[in-house]
Coordinates of C-alpha atoms and ligand atoms in Angstrom, one line a residue:
X1 CA 39.4 -17.9 -4.2
X2 CA 37.1 -20.4 -2.5
X3 CA 38.3 -24.0 -2.4
X4 CA 36.0 -27.0 -2.9
X5 CA 37.2 -30.6 -2.3
X6 CA 36.4 -32.9 -5.1
X7 CA 36.9 -36.6 -4.3
X8 CA 37.3 -38.5 -7.6
X9 CA 38.4 -35.3 -9.3
X10 CA 40.5 -37.4 -11.7
X11 CA 37.5 -39.3 -12.9
X12 CA 34.9 -38.8 -15.7
X13 CA 32.2 -36.8 -14.0
X14 CA 34.6 -35.4 -11.4
X15 CA 37.0 -33.8 -14.0
X16 CA 34.1 -32.2 -15.9
X17 CA 32.8 -30.8 -12.6
X18 CA 36.3 -29.4 -11.8
X19 CA 36.2 -27.6 -15.1
X20 CA 32.7 -26.2 -14.3
X21 CA 33.8 -25.1 -10.8
X22 CA 36.9 -23.3 -12.1
X23 CA 34.6 -21.5 -14.7
X24 CA 32.4 -20.4 -11.8
X25 CA 35.4 -18.9 -9.9
X26 CA 35.9 -21.8 -7.4
X27 CA 39.2 -23.7 -7.1
X28 CA 38.7 -27.5 -7.1
X29 CA 41.1 -29.5 -4.9
X30 CA 41.0 -33.1 -6.2
X31 CA 41.4 -36.0 -3.8
X32 CA 41.8 -39.2 -5.8
X33 CA 43.6 -42.6 -5.4
X34 CA 43.9 -42.8 -9.2
X35 CA 42.5 -46.3 -9.2
X36 CA 39.8 -45.3 -11.7
X37 CA 40.8 -41.8 -12.7
X38 CA 43.7 -40.4 -14.6
X39 CA 46.1 -37.7 -13.4
X40 CA 46.1 -36.2 -16.9
X41 CA 42.4 -35.2 -16.3
X42 CA 43.2 -33.1 -13.3
X43 CA 43.7 -29.7 -15.0
X44 CA 41.8 -27.1 -13.0
X45 CA 43.4 -27.3 -9.5
X46 CA 45.7 -29.3 -7.3
X47 CA 45.6 -33.1 -6.8
X48 CA 46.1 -34.9 -3.5
X49 CA 46.6 -38.6 -4.2
X50 CA 45.1 -40.5 -1.3
X51 CA 42.7 -43.1 -0.1
X52 CA 39.3 -42.1 1.1
X53 CA 39.6 -44.3 4.1
X54 CA 42.5 -42.3 5.3
X55 CA 40.4 -40.0 7.4
X56 CA 43.3 -38.1 8.9
X57 CA 44.7 -37.3 5.4
X58 CA 41.3 -36.1 4.3
X59 CA 40.8 -34.0 7.4
X60 CA 44.2 -32.5 7.0
X61 CA 43.4 -31.6 3.3
X62 CA 40.1 -30.0 4.3
X63 CA 41.9 -27.9 6.9
X64 CA 44.9 -27.0 4.8
X65 CA 42.7 -25.7 2.0
X66 CA 40.0 -24.2 4.3
X67 CA 37.4 -26.3 2.6
X68 CA 33.7 -25.8 3.6
X69 CA 32.1 -27.8 0.7
X70 CA 32.9 -31.2 -0.8
X71 CA 31.7 -32.9 -3.9
X72 CA 32.0 -36.6 -3.5
X73 CA 32.4 -38.7 -6.7
X74 CA 35.0 -41.2 -5.7
X75 CA 33.7 -44.8 -5.5
X76 CA 33.2 -47.9 -7.5
X77 CA 30.5 -47.8 -10.2
X78 CA 30.2 -51.2 -12.0
X79 CA 27.0 -53.0 -10.9
X80 CA 28.3 -56.4 -12.1
X81 CA 31.5 -56.0 -10.0
X82 CA 29.3 -55.1 -6.9
X83 CA 27.6 -58.5 -7.2
X84 CA 30.9 -60.4 -7.7
X85 CA 33.0 -58.6 -5.2
X86 CA 30.6 -56.7 -2.8
X87 CA 33.4 -56.0 -0.4
X88 CA 35.0 -53.6 -2.9
X89 CA 31.8 -51.6 -3.1
X90 CA 31.0 -51.6 0.6
X91 CA 34.6 -50.8 1.3
X92 CA 35.0 -47.9 -1.2
X93 CA 31.4 -46.6 -1.3
X94 CA 30.2 -47.1 2.3
X95 CA 33.4 -47.1 4.4
X96 CA 35.0 -44.5 2.2
X97 CA 32.0 -42.2 2.4
X98 CA 31.7 -42.5 6.2
X99 CA 35.4 -41.7 6.4
X100 CA 34.8 -38.6 4.4
X101 CA 31.9 -37.5 6.6
X102 CA 34.1 -38.0 9.6
X103 CA 36.9 -36.0 8.1
X104 CA 34.4 -33.2 7.3
X105 CA 33.3 -33.2 10.9
X106 CA 36.9 -33.0 12.1
X107 CA 37.9 -30.4 9.5
X108 CA 34.7 -28.3 9.9
X109 CA 33.4 -28.7 6.3
X110 CA 29.6 -28.5 6.3
X111 CA 28.3 -29.0 2.8
X112 CA 28.3 -32.1 0.6
X113 CA 27.1 -32.9 -2.9
X114 CA 26.9 -36.7 -3.1
X115 CA 27.1 -38.8 -6.3
X116 CA 24.1 -41.1 -6.0
X117 CA 22.5 -43.1 -8.7
X118 CA 19.2 -44.1 -10.3
X119 CA 20.3 -47.6 -9.1
X120 CA 18.7 -46.7 -5.7
X121 CA 15.2 -47.2 -7.4
X122 CA 15.9 -50.8 -8.4
X123 CA 13.4 -51.9 -11.1
X124 CA 10.8 -49.2 -11.1
X125 CA 7.8 -50.1 -13.3
X126 CA 6.8 -46.6 -14.2
X127 CA 7.6 -44.5 -17.4
X128 CA 9.2 -41.6 -15.4
X129 CA 10.9 -42.2 -12.1
X130 CA 10.3 -39.4 -9.5
X131 CA 12.2 -38.9 -6.3
X132 CA 9.2 -40.2 -4.3
X133 CA 9.4 -43.6 -5.8
X134 CA 10.2 -46.4 -3.4
X135 CA 13.9 -46.9 -2.9
X136 CA 14.5 -50.6 -3.6
X137 CA 18.0 -51.2 -5.0
X138 CA 18.6 -54.6 -6.5
X139 CA 22.4 -54.6 -6.5
X140 CA 25.0 -54.1 -3.8
X141 CA 26.1 -51.0 -5.7
X142 CA 22.7 -49.5 -5.4
X143 CA 22.5 -50.4 -1.8
X144 CA 25.8 -48.7 -1.0
X145 CA 24.4 -45.5 -2.5
X146 CA 21.1 -45.7 -0.6
X147 CA 23.0 -46.4 2.7
X148 CA 25.0 -43.2 2.3
X149 CA 21.9 -41.2 1.4
X150 CA 20.4 -42.4 4.6
X151 CA 23.5 -41.6 6.6
X152 CA 23.5 -38.1 5.1
X153 CA 19.9 -37.5 6.4
X154 CA 20.9 -38.7 9.9
X155 CA 24.0 -36.6 10.0
X156 CA 22.0 -33.5 8.8
X157 CA 19.4 -34.1 11.6
X158 CA 22.1 -34.2 14.3
X159 CA 24.7 -31.7 13.1
X160 CA 25.6 -28.7 10.9
X161 CA 26.3 -31.0 7.9
X162 CA 24.0 -30.5 4.9
X163 CA 24.0 -32.6 1.8
X164 CA 22.3 -33.1 -1.6
X165 CA 22.3 -36.5 -3.2
X166 CA 22.3 -36.3 -7.0
X167 CA 20.8 -39.4 -8.5
X168 CA 22.4 -39.8 -11.9
X169 CA 20.7 -41.4 -14.8
X170 CA 23.1 -42.2 -17.7
X171 CA 26.1 -39.8 -17.8
X172 CA 27.4 -39.6 -21.4
X173 CA 29.3 -37.4 -23.8
X174 CA 32.5 -35.4 -23.3
X175 CA 33.7 -31.9 -22.7
X176 CA 32.7 -29.8 -25.8
X177 CA 36.3 -28.3 -25.8
X178 CA 37.9 -31.8 -25.8
X179 CA 39.7 -31.1 -22.5
X180 CA 38.4 -34.1 -20.7
X181 CA 36.1 -37.1 -21.3
X182 CA 35.3 -40.7 -20.4
X183 CA 38.3 -43.0 -19.7
X184 CA 37.0 -46.0 -17.8
X185 CA 39.2 -49.0 -17.5
X186 CA 37.6 -51.5 -18.2
X187 CA 34.9 -49.6 -20.1
X188 CA 31.4 -51.0 -19.6
X189 CA 29.2 -48.2 -20.9
X190 CA 27.1 -48.3 -24.1
X191 CA 28.3 -45.2 -26.0
X192 CA 32.1 -45.5 -25.5
X193 CA 31.9 -49.3 -26.3
X194 CA 29.9 -48.6 -29.5
X195 CA 32.4 -46.0 -30.6
X196 CA 35.3 -48.4 -29.8
X197 CA 33.5 -51.0 -32.0
X198 CA 33.3 -48.5 -34.8
X199 CA 37.0 -47.8 -34.4
X200 CA 38.2 -51.4 -34.9
X201 CA 37.3 -52.7 -31.5
X202 CA 35.2 -55.8 -31.0
X203 CA 31.6 -55.7 -32.0
X204 CA 29.2 -54.2 -29.5
X205 CA 27.1 -56.9 -27.7
X206 CA 23.6 -55.6 -27.4
X207 CA 22.2 -56.9 -24.0
X208 CA 18.9 -58.3 -25.2
X209 CA 16.2 -57.3 -27.6
X210 CA 13.3 -59.1 -26.0
X211 CA 12.3 -56.4 -23.5
X212 CA 8.8 -55.0 -23.3
X213 CA 9.8 -51.8 -25.1
X214 CA 8.9 -50.7 -28.7
X215 CA 12.0 -52.1 -30.3
X216 CA 12.8 -54.7 -27.6
X217 CA 16.0 -53.0 -26.3
X218 CA 16.4 -51.2 -23.0
X219 CA 15.5 -47.5 -22.7
X220 CA 17.7 -45.1 -20.7
X221 CA 17.9 -41.4 -20.0
X222 CA 21.3 -40.0 -21.3
X223 CA 22.5 -36.8 -19.7
X224 CA 25.5 -34.9 -21.1
X225 CA 28.3 -34.9 -18.6
X226 CA 28.6 -31.1 -19.0
X227 CA 25.0 -30.7 -17.9
X228 CA 25.7 -33.0 -15.0
X229 CA 28.7 -31.0 -14.0
X230 CA 26.6 -27.8 -14.1
X231 CA 24.0 -29.5 -11.7
X232 CA 26.8 -29.9 -9.1
X233 CA 27.8 -26.3 -9.2
X234 CA 24.2 -25.3 -8.8
X235 CA 23.7 -27.9 -6.0
X236 CA 26.6 -26.3 -4.1
X237 CA 25.0 -22.9 -4.4
X238 CA 21.7 -24.3 -3.1
X239 CA 23.4 -25.7 -0.1
X240 CA 25.0 -22.4 0.6
X241 CA 21.7 -20.6 0.4
X242 CA 20.2 -23.1 2.9
X243 CA 17.5 -24.2 0.4
X244 CA 18.5 -27.6 -0.8
X245 CA 16.4 -30.7 -1.1
X246 CA 17.9 -34.0 0.1
X247 CA 17.8 -35.8 -3.2
X248 CA 17.4 -34.9 -6.9
X249 CA 17.2 -36.9 -10.1
X250 CA 19.6 -35.7 -12.7
X251 CA 18.2 -36.8 -16.1
X252 CA 16.9 -35.3 -19.3
X253 CA 13.4 -36.8 -18.9
X254 CA 13.8 -38.3 -22.4
X255 CA 14.4 -42.0 -23.0
X256 CA 16.3 -43.7 -25.9
X257 CA 16.5 -47.4 -26.6
X258 CA 19.8 -49.1 -27.3
X259 CA 18.8 -49.3 -31.0
X260 CA 18.0 -45.6 -31.1
X261 CA 21.4 -44.8 -29.6
X262 CA 23.0 -47.0 -32.3
X263 CA 21.0 -45.2 -35.0
X264 CA 22.1 -41.8 -33.8
X265 CA 25.7 -43.0 -33.7
X266 CA 25.4 -44.1 -37.3
X267 CA 24.0 -40.7 -38.3
X268 CA 26.7 -38.8 -36.5
X269 CA 29.7 -40.9 -37.5
X270 CA 28.4 -42.0 -40.9
X271 CA 29.0 -45.7 -40.3
X272 CA 27.0 -48.5 -38.7
X273 CA 28.2 -49.9 -35.4
X274 CA 29.1 -53.6 -35.7
X275 CA 26.9 -55.5 -33.2
X276 CA 26.1 -58.9 -32.1
X277 CA 23.0 -59.8 -30.1
X278 CA 23.6 -61.0 -26.6
X279 CA 21.7 -62.1 -23.5
X280 CA 20.0 -59.8 -21.1
X281 CA 22.4 -58.3 -18.5
X282 CA 21.4 -59.2 -15.0
X283 CA 19.7 -56.3 -13.2
X284 CA 18.9 -54.2 -16.3
X285 CA 15.4 -52.6 -16.0
X286 CA 13.6 -52.3 -19.4
X287 CA 13.2 -48.6 -19.0
X288 CA 14.8 -46.1 -16.6
X289 CA 13.9 -42.5 -17.4
X290 CA 13.9 -39.6 -14.9
X291 CA 11.1 -37.5 -13.9
X292 CA 13.4 -34.5 -13.9
X293 CA 10.9 -31.8 -12.9
X294 CA 12.2 -31.3 -9.4
X295 CA 15.8 -30.5 -10.3
X296 CA 14.7 -28.0 -13.0
X297 CA 12.7 -26.2 -10.4
X298 CA 15.0 -26.6 -7.3
X299 CA 18.3 -25.7 -9.1
X300 CA 16.9 -23.7 -12.1
X301 CA 18.8 -26.4 -14.1
X302 CA 18.2 -27.1 -17.8
X303 CA 20.1 -29.8 -19.7
X304 CA 21.5 -27.6 -22.4
X305 CA 23.6 -30.2 -24.2
X306 CA 21.7 -33.4 -23.6
X307 CA 20.3 -34.2 -27.1
X308 CA 21.6 -37.5 -28.2
X309 CA 23.3 -36.2 -31.4
X310 CA 25.3 -33.7 -29.3
X311 CA 26.2 -36.3 -26.7
X312 CA 27.4 -38.7 -29.4
X313 CA 29.3 -36.0 -31.4
X314 CA 31.2 -34.9 -28.3
X315 CA 31.9 -38.5 -27.2
X316 CA 33.2 -39.3 -30.8
X317 CA 35.4 -36.3 -30.8
X318 CA 36.9 -37.3 -27.5
X319 CA 37.3 -40.9 -28.5
X320 CA 39.2 -39.8 -31.6
X321 CA 41.3 -37.2 -29.9
X322 CA 41.7 -36.6 -26.2
X323 CA 41.1 -40.2 -25.1
X324 CA 43.8 -41.5 -27.4
X325 CA 46.2 -38.7 -26.5
X326 CA 45.7 -39.3 -22.8
X327 CA 46.3 -43.0 -23.2
X328 CA 49.3 -42.3 -25.3
X329 CA 47.8 -44.1 -28.3
X330 CA 48.2 -41.3 -30.8
X331 CA 50.6 -42.4 -33.5
X332 CA 53.5 -40.2 -34.3
X333 CA 52.7 -38.3 -37.5
Ligands
LIG1 N1 24.3 -52.0 -23.1 C1 24.5 -52.9 -24.1 N2 25.7 -53.4 -24.4 C2 26.9 -53.0 -23.7 C3 26.7 -52.0 -22.7 C4 25.4 -51.5 -22.4 O1 23.5 -53.3 -24.7 O2 28.0 -53.4 -24.0 C5 23.0 -51.5 -22.8 C6 22.6 -51.8 -21.3 O3 21.9 -53.0 -21.3 C7 21.7 -50.6 -21.0 C8 22.2 -49.5 -21.9 O4 23.0 -50.1 -22.9 O5 20.4 -50.9 -21.5 C9 23.1 -48.5 -21.1 O6 24.0 -49.3 -20.3 P1 25.3 -48.7 -19.6 O7 26.1 -49.8 -19.1 O8 25.9 -47.7 -20.5 O9 24.7 -47.8 -18.4 P2 23.7 -48.3 -17.2 O10 22.3 -48.1 -17.8 O11 24.0 -49.7 -16.8 O12 23.9 -47.3 -16.2

């Protein structure tokens, strides 16, 4: 069986991708420091606990498992944290990724699927953001992603290494079988925070309703994490066939406002999310929706699960079941 190294395989998108790889007949070998992930989510292959900046350990793992392809999720994701503590983001996302690229060189692994982000676009003032838009990140987090995208192009020009950067819009939802889901600590994302508010947590703070959008709240493009995982499996195949674009948006192409998300949650769960209105969050664009035509064509990818009701229903099922079980919060019956 072919082995693929998955950095961040114990994380949210990483664990869903491990499941998708295993279903495609590929063994995922997770490499994770468990700082943001959970060992309990590594269910489809071995786990190596290690730091991305340990180049020798990574190279040894690549050689030991005869890895030719890597999917690189590991890194820090909170935009606010990147402003307050940029060294954490440059350290993990830039130094960590460069260490991985060096380990791939030493270990002879050629192909890389890189977790990039719509944050590389900054504040695009267009209804649908295509890959050709100027790359003007406004946060240290976004800059770390752009720096690595640039490094990948330079490495590809000078060596056998080939990469695809997948620019995620808003990953959401959970595995339809309930085997994995979102477990961020601390949680900062809209849907899990809204579900926690419904389940006795503190009311959700809506970050502003004075944006230039129809209902005043921010519009985002939510992609089901299972569809996102599928995009990675397809990106690997495209790298192997030698026909891979450098960067692809991964989005549904459909935007929902915060209020629309809350309405769908109310419809799915049957109760209204308790909210309080807050200030705008720094760095939030009013609207961020993918022009997702290129990935559909390049990878023959269709977001099969990315309607908002399906995203919310799967996230709610995970919140009520798997997430609590994994955190050990399920009360003895
Ligand atoms: N949001 C919010 N309250 C929260 C978290 C998020 O109103 O507690 C809004 C946020 O301003 C954005 C949308 O929900 O418009 C999605 O935010 P999230 O943090 O989930 O993802 P991001 O768009 O930052 O990647």
